[in-house]
């Protein structure tokens, strides 16, 4: 693919500040490597909700179903409940477009300080099941406001759902260090977690060249802190994956630079790329938000679209800027502005495309 149409949703809060920097860097890389991008700008989010009572138009999914990807900023604002903003924008996109893989790289860059005394070389991926599991809509509330009030939330796991996300994780591990770790809790959750383990063992038979291990989620979080450099690819269900994919970036120094991709591997629908951080209303509009998570998400988007050299150029530029120590945002101990960081990375992309080719 030498061209792509991208649905661009800045969203809320600092999303409006970091997305323009992400676009700036992605466009710089695309130009350097002859990749054409067309942006379809959409004003969806809490401002849209304030005007029209909805996070996106009623036909929103139809409007972007034919796009090649979605580039999303942060969603959420104090005037709209988190349940409303999540379940009427993000969840419909992730589920209707079968973005069943949430992919999050975890990497410690030169120039970034880990909170760990001896972190080692941290470079692994978390593959989170993104469409079912604990975040199902099955359940309800009975007898509200009485002493008999009862709330039920059901976890849903299917063979189809488990096998497809595990297969993706095995294939990713096969391209890397050939090691896959599964997160479970089968000693305490009697039905769903033993089933997850069964499907993991079954899918593993198709990948005899990939070493496997599994840990209960409680000790796995401890291992993330004690020896994060020992991991290659980690696969987990929706809830455990959500927790681990925040803990991972935390041990690398800051969640502010963490990217993510909501992937439809079969490419029947557009995949969506967004930073891990939230909309941060407390610092919105001050030009101090860290844009690297958004920028790195842009690199993931380009790689997914087939522009691998352009994607590597962005990662190389991030490495260069972070290693220089001259352009650090406040959450990394510096004073650089959002715009300054974005421009520094865009400049690094433009100046060094040949080096990116060598790295690719």
XYZ file of C-alpha atoms in Angstrom:
360
model
C 0.000 0.000 0.000
C 1.564 3.304 -1.141
C -1.353 5.449 0.036
C -3.898 5.376 2.835
C -6.952 7.236 4.083
C -6.927 7.827 7.835
C -9.851 8.789 10.070
C -8.400 11.439 12.389
C -10.087 11.922 15.774
C -8.329 14.317 18.140
C -10.855 13.654 20.884
C -10.632 15.533 24.156
C -8.218 17.259 26.504
C -4.588 16.791 25.578
C -5.685 14.757 22.575
C -6.198 18.055 20.790
C -2.548 18.925 21.489
C -0.723 15.632 20.925
C -2.585 14.519 17.796
C -1.330 17.464 15.688
C 2.223 16.542 16.706
C 1.578 12.931 15.775
C 0.245 13.999 12.387
C 3.259 16.261 11.867
C 5.714 13.416 12.474
C 3.752 10.794 10.537
C 3.536 13.132 7.547
C 7.279 13.844 7.736
C 8.031 10.117 7.650
C 5.501 9.438 4.903
C 6.994 12.178 2.710
C 10.520 10.894 3.271
C 9.572 7.428 2.047
C 7.022 8.223 -0.669
C 3.878 7.183 1.207
C 0.737 9.238 0.590
C -1.701 9.955 3.427
C -5.165 11.478 3.275
C -6.643 12.609 6.586
C -10.400 12.603 7.218
C -10.772 14.926 10.219
C -13.680 14.112 12.535
C -14.725 16.236 15.523
C -15.974 13.308 17.610
C -15.657 13.232 21.376
C -17.017 15.050 24.401
C -17.339 18.390 22.578
C -19.500 16.621 20.011
C -21.487 15.149 22.909
C -22.011 18.616 24.406
C -23.395 19.920 21.109
C -25.430 16.952 19.899
C -25.794 14.554 22.838
C -23.652 11.861 21.213
C -19.934 11.061 21.174
C -20.137 10.453 17.426
C -22.870 10.609 14.764
C -25.356 7.783 14.564
C -23.843 6.695 11.245
C -20.272 7.211 12.490
C -19.134 3.616 12.057
C -20.450 3.497 8.506
C -18.571 6.704 7.690
C -15.181 5.263 8.616
C -15.636 1.559 7.848
C -13.899 1.945 4.495
C -10.892 3.852 5.835
C -7.497 2.193 6.093
C -6.890 3.150 9.742
C -8.040 5.377 12.597
C -5.653 7.732 14.384
C -7.175 8.592 17.747
C -6.220 10.973 20.528
C -7.503 10.717 24.090
C -11.205 10.438 24.923
C -12.898 11.706 28.093
C -13.885 14.887 29.892
C -15.401 15.568 33.345
C -18.763 16.624 31.836
C -19.324 13.149 30.352
C -19.222 9.944 32.396
C -16.445 7.504 31.602
C -19.059 4.840 30.914
C -20.738 7.052 28.320
C -17.534 8.111 26.583
C -16.073 4.596 26.512
C -19.143 2.593 25.552
C -20.487 4.963 22.906
C -17.239 5.664 21.044
C -14.231 3.462 21.788
C -16.039 0.178 22.417
C -18.260 0.358 19.314
C -15.183 0.996 17.167
C -13.131 -1.798 18.743
C -15.914 -4.367 18.612
C -17.758 -3.576 15.390
C -14.454 -3.433 13.532
C -13.236 -6.675 15.140
C -10.136 -5.047 16.610
C -9.592 -8.100 18.764
C -5.882 -7.528 19.350
C -4.737 -4.687 21.556
C -1.009 -4.505 20.886
C 1.287 -2.560 23.199
C 5.068 -2.409 22.947
C 7.000 -2.017 26.184
C 10.488 -0.628 25.738
C 13.067 1.220 27.830
C 14.727 3.919 25.717
C 18.155 5.394 26.249
C 17.708 8.717 28.004
C 14.630 7.605 29.963
C 15.032 6.662 33.621
C 13.274 3.558 34.889
C 12.032 3.573 38.496
C 13.756 0.196 38.873
C 17.299 0.034 40.222
C 18.476 -2.539 37.651
C 15.885 -2.735 34.872
C 18.113 -4.361 32.258
C 17.186 -4.176 28.591
C 13.374 -4.005 28.425
C 11.842 -4.711 25.036
C 8.675 -6.811 24.805
C 5.075 -6.757 23.577
C 1.790 -7.267 25.376
C -0.988 -8.818 23.301
C -4.330 -8.183 24.989
C -7.592 -9.807 23.934
C -9.719 -6.788 23.062
C -13.273 -7.895 22.244
C -14.581 -10.216 24.960
C -13.459 -11.494 28.379
C -14.299 -9.551 31.511
C -15.347 -6.445 29.571
C -18.545 -8.012 28.287
C -21.957 -6.391 28.368
C -23.522 -9.491 29.924
C -24.907 -8.927 33.407
C -27.102 -6.505 35.263
C -28.415 -5.082 38.520
C -31.387 -6.288 40.532
C -33.267 -4.724 43.437
C -31.360 -1.417 43.319
C -31.431 0.675 46.469
C -32.560 -2.201 48.698
C -30.757 -4.513 51.100
C -31.098 -7.239 48.455
C -29.314 -5.225 45.798
C -27.373 -7.561 43.524
C -24.945 -6.889 40.685
C -23.740 -9.528 38.216
C -21.004 -9.085 35.605
C -20.262 -12.075 33.392
C -16.961 -12.914 31.747
C -17.317 -14.270 28.224
C -14.583 -16.376 26.632
C -15.026 -18.284 23.388
C -12.801 -20.796 21.619
C -12.908 -18.546 18.561
C -11.882 -15.470 20.573
C -9.127 -17.163 22.570
C -7.617 -18.993 19.621
C -7.392 -16.009 17.307
C -5.661 -13.698 19.792
C -3.308 -16.459 20.939
C -2.447 -17.293 17.330
C -1.578 -13.637 16.732
C 0.653 -13.670 19.823
C 2.425 -16.869 18.764
C 3.032 -15.480 15.275
C 4.470 -12.286 16.760
C 6.738 -14.284 19.104
C 7.911 -16.380 16.157
C 9.146 -13.154 14.485
C 11.009 -12.095 17.644
C 12.760 -14.218 20.288
C 10.349 -17.171 20.044
C 9.088 -16.952 23.607
C 5.471 -16.438 24.691
C 4.159 -15.918 28.221
C 0.489 -16.422 29.098
C -1.230 -14.565 31.948
C -3.754 -16.651 33.882
C -5.414 -17.106 37.280
C -6.647 -20.668 36.973
C -5.996 -21.445 40.644
C -8.675 -18.983 41.726
C -11.086 -18.427 38.813
C -12.675 -21.802 38.332
C -14.149 -21.761 34.829
C -12.780 -19.122 32.477
C -9.111 -19.229 33.387
C -8.707 -23.020 33.162
C -10.383 -22.730 29.766
C -7.904 -20.001 28.745
C -5.068 -22.354 29.777
C -6.587 -25.218 27.753
C -6.785 -23.093 24.619
C -3.235 -21.820 25.156
C -1.917 -25.386 25.262
C -3.984 -26.329 22.207
C -2.788 -23.385 20.082
C 0.807 -23.942 21.244
C 0.818 -27.293 19.430
C 0.778 -25.357 16.149
C 3.946 -23.474 17.148
C 6.467 -26.048 18.415
C 9.319 -23.622 17.713
C 8.011 -21.089 20.271
C 8.863 -21.622 23.944
C 5.934 -21.085 26.301
C 5.391 -20.290 29.950
C 2.418 -19.211 32.022
C 2.089 -17.353 35.306
C -0.770 -16.429 37.543
C -1.443 -12.737 37.227
C -0.369 -11.878 40.773
C 3.142 -13.299 40.465
C 3.374 -12.129 36.851
C 2.984 -8.511 37.969
C 5.834 -9.109 40.423
C 7.990 -10.518 37.622
C 7.250 -7.415 35.531
C 8.900 -5.402 38.304
C 11.674 -7.806 39.298
C 12.811 -8.999 35.850
C 11.062 -7.194 32.989
C 13.964 -7.877 30.634
C 13.106 -11.602 30.631
C 9.910 -11.194 28.583
C 9.424 -11.276 24.819
C 5.676 -11.475 24.087
C 2.967 -11.697 26.752
C -0.611 -12.704 25.894
C -3.502 -12.028 28.246
C -7.254 -11.721 28.404
C -8.992 -8.374 28.402
C -8.766 -7.459 32.098
C -5.318 -8.864 32.848
C -4.005 -7.412 29.592
C -5.361 -4.002 30.518
C -3.529 -4.080 33.854
C -0.263 -5.436 32.483
C -0.149 -2.979 29.606
C -0.134 -0.085 32.073
C 2.350 -1.718 34.428
C 4.750 -2.475 31.572
C 5.247 1.142 30.469
C 5.403 2.222 34.119
C 8.551 0.157 34.702
C 10.117 1.794 31.636
C 9.806 5.228 33.184
C 6.577 6.853 32.003
C 3.207 5.888 30.599
C 3.308 9.195 28.707
C 5.255 7.679 25.810
C 3.349 4.380 25.582
C 1.545 3.632 22.287
C -1.067 1.067 21.369
C -2.784 -0.450 18.384
C -6.277 -1.915 18.262
C -5.716 -4.365 15.454
C -7.962 -6.212 13.043
C -5.271 -8.585 11.723
C -7.347 -9.759 8.765
C -7.708 -6.117 7.607
C -11.409 -6.524 6.905
C -11.920 -3.376 8.962
C -9.740 -0.392 9.859
C -7.421 -0.752 12.846
C -7.138 2.064 15.386
C -3.982 3.548 16.895
C -3.918 5.631 20.073
C -1.647 6.470 23.017
C -2.162 4.678 26.309
C -2.491 7.884 28.349
C -5.821 9.578 28.987
C -7.168 13.031 28.189
C -5.562 14.606 31.312
C -7.985 17.519 31.872
C -5.685 18.914 34.588
C -2.964 19.823 32.083
C -5.024 20.270 28.911
C -4.370 23.446 26.943
C -1.010 24.161 28.589
C 1.303 22.788 25.859
C 3.092 20.511 28.329
C 1.602 17.108 27.433
C 4.036 14.471 26.231
C 3.249 13.688 22.543
C 5.559 10.668 22.165
C 2.822 8.108 22.868
C 0.782 9.604 20.034
C 3.809 9.795 17.749
C 4.863 6.208 18.451
C 1.263 5.114 17.819
C 1.635 6.770 14.426
C 4.692 4.618 13.755
C 2.657 1.509 14.639
C -0.035 2.685 12.222
C 2.430 3.122 9.370
C 3.909 -0.323 10.013
C 0.440 -1.867 9.953
C -0.257 -0.106 6.644
C 2.897 -1.549 5.119
C 5.102 1.549 5.305
C 7.716 -0.202 7.429
C 10.630 2.071 6.532
C 8.615 5.170 7.436
C 7.579 3.525 10.720
C 11.178 2.689 11.576
C 12.203 6.251 10.729
C 9.845 7.531 13.440
C 11.106 5.057 16.052
C 14.697 5.957 15.177
C 13.847 9.653 15.530
C 12.249 9.035 18.937
C 15.395 7.185 19.994
C 17.574 10.055 18.833
C 15.564 12.756 20.589
C 15.254 10.853 23.867
C 18.938 9.907 23.905
C 19.952 13.540 23.394
C 18.300 14.522 26.676
C 17.703 17.997 25.302
C 13.982 17.714 24.656
C 12.259 16.139 27.629
C 8.734 16.883 28.787
C 7.794 17.543 32.383
C 6.795 13.959 33.158
C 10.334 12.970 32.123
C 12.082 15.621 34.206
C 12.433 18.279 31.522
C 10.771 21.505 30.447
C 10.167 21.054 26.705
C 6.720 21.851 25.313
C 4.422 19.522 23.433
C 5.111 21.363 20.188
C 8.877 21.395 20.753
C 9.004 17.624 21.210
C 6.895 17.040 18.128
C 9.049 19.336 16.029
C 12.288 17.784 17.276
C 11.122 14.309 16.290
C 9.776 15.510 12.927
C 13.129 17.169 12.235
C 14.985 13.984 13.177
C 12.794 11.990 10.791
C 13.420 14.407 7.934
C 17.173 14.596 8.463
C 17.920 10.891 8.819
C 15.732 8.805 6.450
C 18.774 6.930 5.094
C 19.738 5.779 8.588
C 16.195 4.575 9.134
C 16.535 2.466 5.987
C 19.641 0.820 7.423
C 17.853 0.081 10.694
C 14.866 -1.329 8.788
